[in-house]
Coordinates of C-alpha atoms in Angstrom, one line a residue:
Chain D
V1 CA 0.0 0.0 0.0
P2 CA 1.6 3.3 -1.1
V3 CA 1.2 5.1 2.3
A4 CA 4.4 7.1 1.6
A5 CA 2.8 8.5 -1.6
L6 CA 0.3 10.3 0.5
L7 CA 2.7 11.5 3.1
Q8 CA 5.4 12.9 0.9
P9 CA 5.7 16.7 1.4
F10 CA 6.3 19.0 -1.5
S11 CA 9.8 20.4 -1.5
A12 CA 11.3 23.4 -3.3
A13 CA 11.4 22.8 -7.1
S14 CA 9.1 19.8 -6.7
R15 CA 7.0 19.2 -9.8
V16 CA 3.4 19.9 -9.0
T17 CA 1.7 17.2 -10.9
A18 CA -2.1 16.6 -11.1
A19 CA -1.5 13.2 -9.4
R20 CA 0.2 14.8 -6.4
L21 CA -2.6 17.5 -6.1
N22 CA -5.3 14.8 -6.3
L23 CA -3.6 12.9 -3.4
A24 CA -3.6 16.1 -1.4
S25 CA -7.3 16.7 -2.0
S26 CA -8.3 13.6 -0.2
T27 CA -11.1 14.6 2.2
F28 CA -14.7 14.8 1.0
G29 CA -18.2 13.9 2.0
V30 CA -21.9 14.7 1.9
Y31 CA -24.3 16.7 4.1
K32 CA -27.9 15.6 4.2
N33 CA -30.3 18.5 3.5
D34 CA -33.5 16.5 3.3
T35 CA -35.5 14.1 5.5
T36 CA -35.9 10.5 4.3
E37 CA -38.5 8.3 5.9
V38 CA -39.9 4.8 6.0
Q39 CA -42.8 3.1 7.7
N40 CA -43.9 -0.5 8.2
N41 CA -40.5 -1.6 7.0
A42 CA -38.2 -3.7 9.1
T43 CA -36.9 -6.0 6.5
S44 CA -36.0 -4.1 3.3
A45 CA -33.2 -1.7 3.8
I46 CA -33.3 1.3 1.6
T47 CA -30.3 3.2 0.3
D48 CA -30.3 6.6 1.7
P49 CA -30.5 9.0 -1.2
D50 CA -28.0 11.5 0.3
L51 CA -25.6 9.5 2.5
Q52 CA -23.6 8.0 -0.2
V53 CA -20.2 8.6 -1.9
P54 CA -20.3 7.9 -5.6
A55 CA -17.8 5.5 -7.2
S56 CA -16.4 8.5 -9.2
L57 CA -14.8 9.8 -6.0
L58 CA -13.3 6.5 -4.9
T59 CA -10.0 4.9 -6.0
A60 CA -9.4 1.2 -6.4
N61 CA -7.1 -0.3 -3.7
A62 CA -7.2 2.9 -1.7
V63 CA -7.7 3.1 2.1
Y64 CA -10.1 5.7 3.6
S65 CA -10.9 6.9 7.1
V66 CA -14.7 6.9 7.5
N67 CA -16.8 9.2 9.7
L68 CA -20.6 9.0 9.9
F69 CA -23.0 11.1 12.0
V70 CA -26.7 10.4 11.9
T71 CA -29.6 12.3 13.5
Y72 CA -32.9 10.5 13.3
S73 CA -36.3 10.1 14.8
G74 CA -38.8 7.2 15.1
G75 CA -41.6 5.6 17.0
A76 CA -41.4 4.3 20.6
S77 CA -38.0 3.0 21.5
G78 CA -38.0 -0.8 21.4
S79 CA -40.9 -1.0 19.0
S80 CA -39.6 1.0 16.0
D81 CA -36.0 2.1 16.1
L82 CA -33.4 2.4 13.3
S83 CA -31.5 -0.5 11.7
I84 CA -28.5 0.9 9.9
G85 CA -25.4 -0.2 8.1
F86 CA -23.3 0.4 5.0
G87 CA -23.4 -1.1 1.5
T88 CA -19.8 -1.5 0.3
P89 CA -18.0 -2.3 -3.0
A90 CA -17.4 -6.0 -3.6
G91 CA -14.0 -7.0 -2.3
S92 CA -13.7 -4.1 0.1
T93 CA -13.3 -4.3 3.9
L94 CA -15.2 -1.9 6.1
S95 CA -14.2 -1.9 9.8
L96 CA -16.4 0.3 12.0
N97 CA -16.9 1.3 15.6
W98 CA -20.5 2.5 16.3
G99 CA -21.7 4.7 19.1
F100 CA -25.5 4.5 19.6
G101 CA -28.3 4.1 22.1
T102 CA -29.9 0.8 22.4
A103 CA -33.7 0.1 22.1
A104 CA -33.9 -0.4 25.9
A105 CA -34.2 3.4 26.6
S106 CA -32.1 6.4 27.0
P107 CA -29.8 6.9 28.8
V108 CA -28.7 3.3 28.3
Q109 CA -25.9 3.5 25.7
T110 CA -23.6 1.0 23.9
L111 CA -20.6 0.8 21.7
S112 CA -20.3 -1.8 19.0
Y113 CA -17.8 -3.1 16.5
G114 CA -19.6 -4.5 13.5
A115 CA -21.3 -3.9 10.2
N116 CA -24.8 -3.0 11.3
V117 CA -26.5 -1.8 14.4
V118 CA -30.1 -1.3 15.7
A119 CA -30.3 2.0 17.5
G120 CA -33.2 2.9 19.8
S121 CA -35.6 5.8 19.1
A122 CA -34.9 7.4 22.5
T123 CA -31.5 8.9 21.8
T124 CA -31.8 9.8 18.1
V125 CA -28.2 10.4 17.3
L126 CA -25.4 8.0 16.5
W127 CA -21.9 7.9 15.0
A128 CA -19.6 5.5 13.3
E129 CA -15.9 5.7 12.7
G130 CA -13.5 3.3 11.0
S131 CA -11.8 2.5 7.8
L132 CA -12.6 1.3 4.3
I133 CA -10.1 -0.7 2.4
L134 CA -11.1 -0.9 -1.3
G135 CA -10.2 -3.8 -3.6
S136 CA -10.1 -3.6 -7.3
T137 CA -13.9 -3.1 -7.6
V138 CA -15.1 0.4 -7.1
T139 CA -18.8 1.1 -6.6
A140 CA -20.5 3.7 -4.4
L141 CA -20.2 3.6 -0.6
I142 CA -23.8 3.8 0.6
V143 CA -25.7 4.0 3.9
Q144 CA -28.6 1.6 4.1
W145 CA -31.3 1.5 6.7
C146 CA -34.8 0.5 7.7
Q147 CA -36.8 0.2 10.9
G148 CA -35.6 -2.1 13.7
T149 CA -39.2 -3.2 14.3
S150 CA -41.9 -2.7 11.7
N151 CA -44.0 0.3 12.9
A152 CA -46.6 2.6 11.3
T153 CA -44.8 5.6 12.8
Y154 CA -42.2 6.9 10.3
T155 CA -38.6 6.4 11.1
K156 CA -36.7 9.3 9.6
I157 CA -33.1 10.2 8.9
L158 CA -33.0 13.9 9.3
P159 CA -31.1 16.9 7.8
G160 CA -27.8 17.4 9.4
S161 CA -26.6 13.8 9.1
A162 CA -23.3 13.6 7.3
L163 CA -20.8 11.2 5.9
L164 CA -17.0 12.0 5.6
L165 CA -14.2 10.2 4.0
T166 CA -10.5 10.9 4.1
R167 CA -8.1 9.0 1.9
I168 CA -5.2 7.8 4.0
A169 CA -3.4 5.4 1.6
Chain K
M1 CA -27.3 15.9 -2.5
P2 CA -25.0 18.9 -2.1
A3 CA -21.9 18.9 -4.2
S4 CA -18.9 17.3 -2.6
Q5 CA -15.9 19.5 -2.0
F6 CA -13.7 16.9 -3.6
V7 CA -11.3 18.6 -6.0
Y8 CA -9.9 16.7 -9.0
F9 CA -7.1 17.9 -11.3
N10 CA -6.4 16.7 -14.8
T11 CA -2.9 16.7 -16.3
Y12 CA -2.1 20.2 -17.6
Q13 CA -5.1 21.7 -15.9
R14 CA -4.6 25.2 -14.6
I15 CA -4.1 25.3 -10.8
A16 CA -6.7 28.0 -9.9
A17 CA -6.7 29.6 -6.5
S18 CA -10.4 28.7 -6.1
K19 CA -9.5 25.0 -6.5
L20 CA -6.6 25.2 -4.0
D21 CA -8.9 26.9 -1.5
L22 CA -11.4 24.0 -1.9
M23 CA -8.6 21.6 -1.2
Q24 CA -8.0 23.3 2.2
N25 CA -11.3 22.2 3.5
T26 CA -10.3 21.1 7.0
F27 CA -9.6 23.6 9.8
T28 CA -8.4 22.6 13.2
A29 CA -7.9 24.3 16.4
F30 CA -5.4 22.4 18.5
K31 CA -4.5 23.0 22.1
L32 CA -0.8 23.4 22.5
A33 CA -0.8 24.3 26.2
S34 CA -3.1 23.0 29.0
E35 CA -5.5 25.5 30.7
S36 CA -6.8 25.5 34.2
V37 CA -9.9 26.8 36.0
V38 CA -10.2 26.7 39.8
S39 CA -13.3 27.5 41.9
S40 CA -15.4 28.8 39.0
T41 CA -18.6 27.7 37.2
T42 CA -18.6 30.7 34.8
L43 CA -18.1 29.6 31.3
Q44 CA -15.1 31.2 29.6
P45 CA -13.8 30.9 26.0
D46 CA -10.9 28.4 25.7
N47 CA -7.6 30.1 24.9
D48 CA -7.0 27.9 21.8
L49 CA -10.2 26.0 20.8
L50 CA -11.4 28.6 18.3
I51 CA -12.0 28.3 14.6
P52 CA -12.3 32.0 13.6
A53 CA -15.0 33.4 11.5
S54 CA -12.5 34.2 8.7
Y55 CA -12.1 30.5 8.1
L56 CA -15.8 29.9 7.7
V57 CA -18.1 30.3 4.7
A58 CA -21.7 31.5 4.8
D59 CA -24.3 28.8 3.9
A60 CA -21.6 26.1 3.8
S61 CA -21.9 22.7 5.6
Y62 CA -19.2 21.1 7.7
F63 CA -18.5 17.8 9.5
F64 CA -17.5 18.6 13.1
R65 CA -15.1 16.6 15.2
G66 CA -14.1 17.6 18.7
F67 CA -11.8 16.0 21.3
I68 CA -11.7 17.4 24.8
Y69 CA -9.0 15.9 27.0
Y70 CA -9.3 17.0 30.6
Q71 CA -8.8 16.5 34.3
G72 CA -10.7 17.7 37.3
G73 CA -11.7 17.0 40.9
A74 CA -13.8 14.3 42.3
Q75 CA -16.5 12.9 40.1
G76 CA -19.8 14.5 40.8
S77 CA -18.4 17.4 42.8
S78 CA -16.2 19.1 40.2
D79 CA -16.5 17.9 36.6
I80 CA -16.4 20.0 33.4
N81 CA -19.1 22.1 31.8
C82 CA -18.6 22.7 28.1
Q83 CA -20.5 24.8 25.5
L84 CA -19.8 24.8 21.8
N85 CA -20.6 28.2 20.4
V86 CA -21.7 28.6 16.8
P87 CA -22.8 31.6 14.7
S88 CA -26.4 32.7 15.0
G89 CA -28.6 31.3 12.3
S90 CA -26.5 28.2 11.9
V91 CA -27.7 24.7 12.7
F92 CA -25.6 22.3 14.7
N93 CA -26.4 18.6 15.4
G94 CA -24.0 16.7 17.6
V95 CA -23.4 13.5 19.5
A96 CA -20.8 12.9 22.3
S97 CA -19.2 10.0 24.0
Y98 CA -18.0 10.7 27.5
N99 CA -18.2 9.7 31.2
S100 CA -21.2 11.2 33.0
S101 CA -20.9 13.0 36.3
A102 CA -22.0 9.6 37.8
G103 CA -19.2 7.8 35.9
A104 CA -21.5 6.1 33.4
Q105 CA -19.9 5.6 29.9
E106 CA -22.2 7.4 27.5
A107 CA -21.5 6.1 24.0
A108 CA -23.9 8.4 22.1
F109 CA -25.7 11.2 23.7
P110 CA -27.1 14.4 22.0
W111 CA -24.9 17.4 22.7
A112 CA -26.3 20.5 21.2
A113 CA -24.4 23.8 20.6
G114 CA -25.2 26.9 22.6
T115 CA -26.2 25.0 25.7
P116 CA -23.8 23.9 28.5
Q117 CA -23.1 20.1 28.5
Y118 CA -21.2 18.5 31.3
A119 CA -19.1 15.4 31.8
G120 CA -17.6 13.8 34.9
S121 CA -14.0 14.3 36.0
N122 CA -12.3 11.6 38.0
G123 CA -10.0 13.3 40.6
A124 CA -6.8 15.3 40.2
G125 CA -4.4 13.9 37.7
Q126 CA -6.9 11.5 36.1
D127 CA -7.3 12.0 32.4
R128 CA -10.7 11.8 30.7
G129 CA -11.8 12.4 27.2
I130 CA -14.9 13.6 25.4
V131 CA -15.3 12.6 21.8
W132 CA -17.8 14.9 20.0
R133 CA -19.1 14.5 16.5
G134 CA -21.7 16.2 14.4
S135 CA -22.4 18.6 11.6
L136 CA -22.8 22.3 11.1
L137 CA -24.9 24.1 8.5
M138 CA -24.0 27.7 8.4
G139 CA -26.5 30.5 7.8
S140 CA -25.5 33.9 6.5
S141 CA -23.8 35.0 9.7
L142 CA -20.2 34.1 10.5
G143 CA -20.5 35.5 14.0
N144 CA -17.5 34.9 16.2
G145 CA -16.6 31.7 14.6
V146 CA -16.9 28.3 16.3
Y147 CA -15.4 28.1 19.7
L148 CA -15.5 26.2 23.0
S149 CA -16.3 27.8 26.3
W150 CA -15.9 25.8 29.5
A151 CA -15.7 25.9 33.3
Q152 CA -16.2 23.6 36.3
H153 CA -19.7 22.2 36.6
T154 CA -19.5 22.3 40.4
S155 CA -17.1 24.8 41.9
S156 CA -14.1 23.0 43.3
T157 CA -10.7 24.0 44.6
T158 CA -9.2 21.2 42.6
A159 CA -8.3 22.6 39.2
T160 CA -10.3 21.5 36.1
I161 CA -7.8 21.4 33.3
V162 CA -8.4 21.1 29.5
L163 CA -5.2 19.4 28.4
M164 CA -2.8 20.0 25.6
G165 CA -3.9 17.8 22.7
S166 CA -7.6 18.8 22.8
S167 CA -8.9 19.9 19.4
L168 CA -11.8 21.1 17.3
M169 CA -12.0 20.3 13.6
L170 CA -14.3 21.4 10.9
T171 CA -14.3 19.8 7.4
R172 CA -16.2 21.5 4.7
L173 CA -18.7 19.3 2.9
S174 CA -20.5 21.7 0.6

């Protein structure tokens, strides 16, 4: 993995190539301006229309630091909730640490390593941080979610949620 | 979906100032020296944890990362009270992981801006940390930038100290 390629500083008389500039421009992300909602759906995860990084911004075999912040709402904690995870390119490895409230009730909190979590409706904010190692296949990195328990009250991911990637290798 | 701030150069493309500015999309306030407060619950701006208005852009959106590394007196009878200050008309949403004043480990609790939030200290010389994440949508006002104010939550003669290494970071998203 060409870690050094990202860490090399420019020096006097260095040639400023497009490739070097592109490596320096390695932090990007999306901010969610709109509400997305589902009801009566605890089984079919939807792809959030905003919280996704298109393939055109990703590079095969690169490594990224991943930061996700989600603000959401839903029905009664324990009987609605938010089930959330990522959809990743084939052949990639996504390692995450999640911070979220459980369905039991606020202020009971938990931390979890893993691909997906079910967050209770009482706390309504969560975060995830980790890394994404891409293989040779590059498709979009997407946030996918549905309700933890099917409920007629809408579960919503709200404006202000955001996804941030920084290329580190 | 707002446009990403990702900048891409093609070979032989002109290096415009506007593109270079977009590349500089992460601003950090880093604490190089520890700072103490004794026997005071009056919030005061931190000496270092300030991202000035001149770094911000009206109507832009940012990913926020904060790390507050601190010490203080006995848990529940000293602690730290923190307030993130953002420009009027902006919208901040945040979540924090920290130890409560009762010692509970809170993995994800809403921490808003403009309102004091407190976390437990654990006795003199004992380090604790607050990990704070969120987003900021600016309005038209840049105000006084984004900065942290803090004090003791309960007045104590044992110093509450925000330690060197604490930081605030904003990364522009759109």
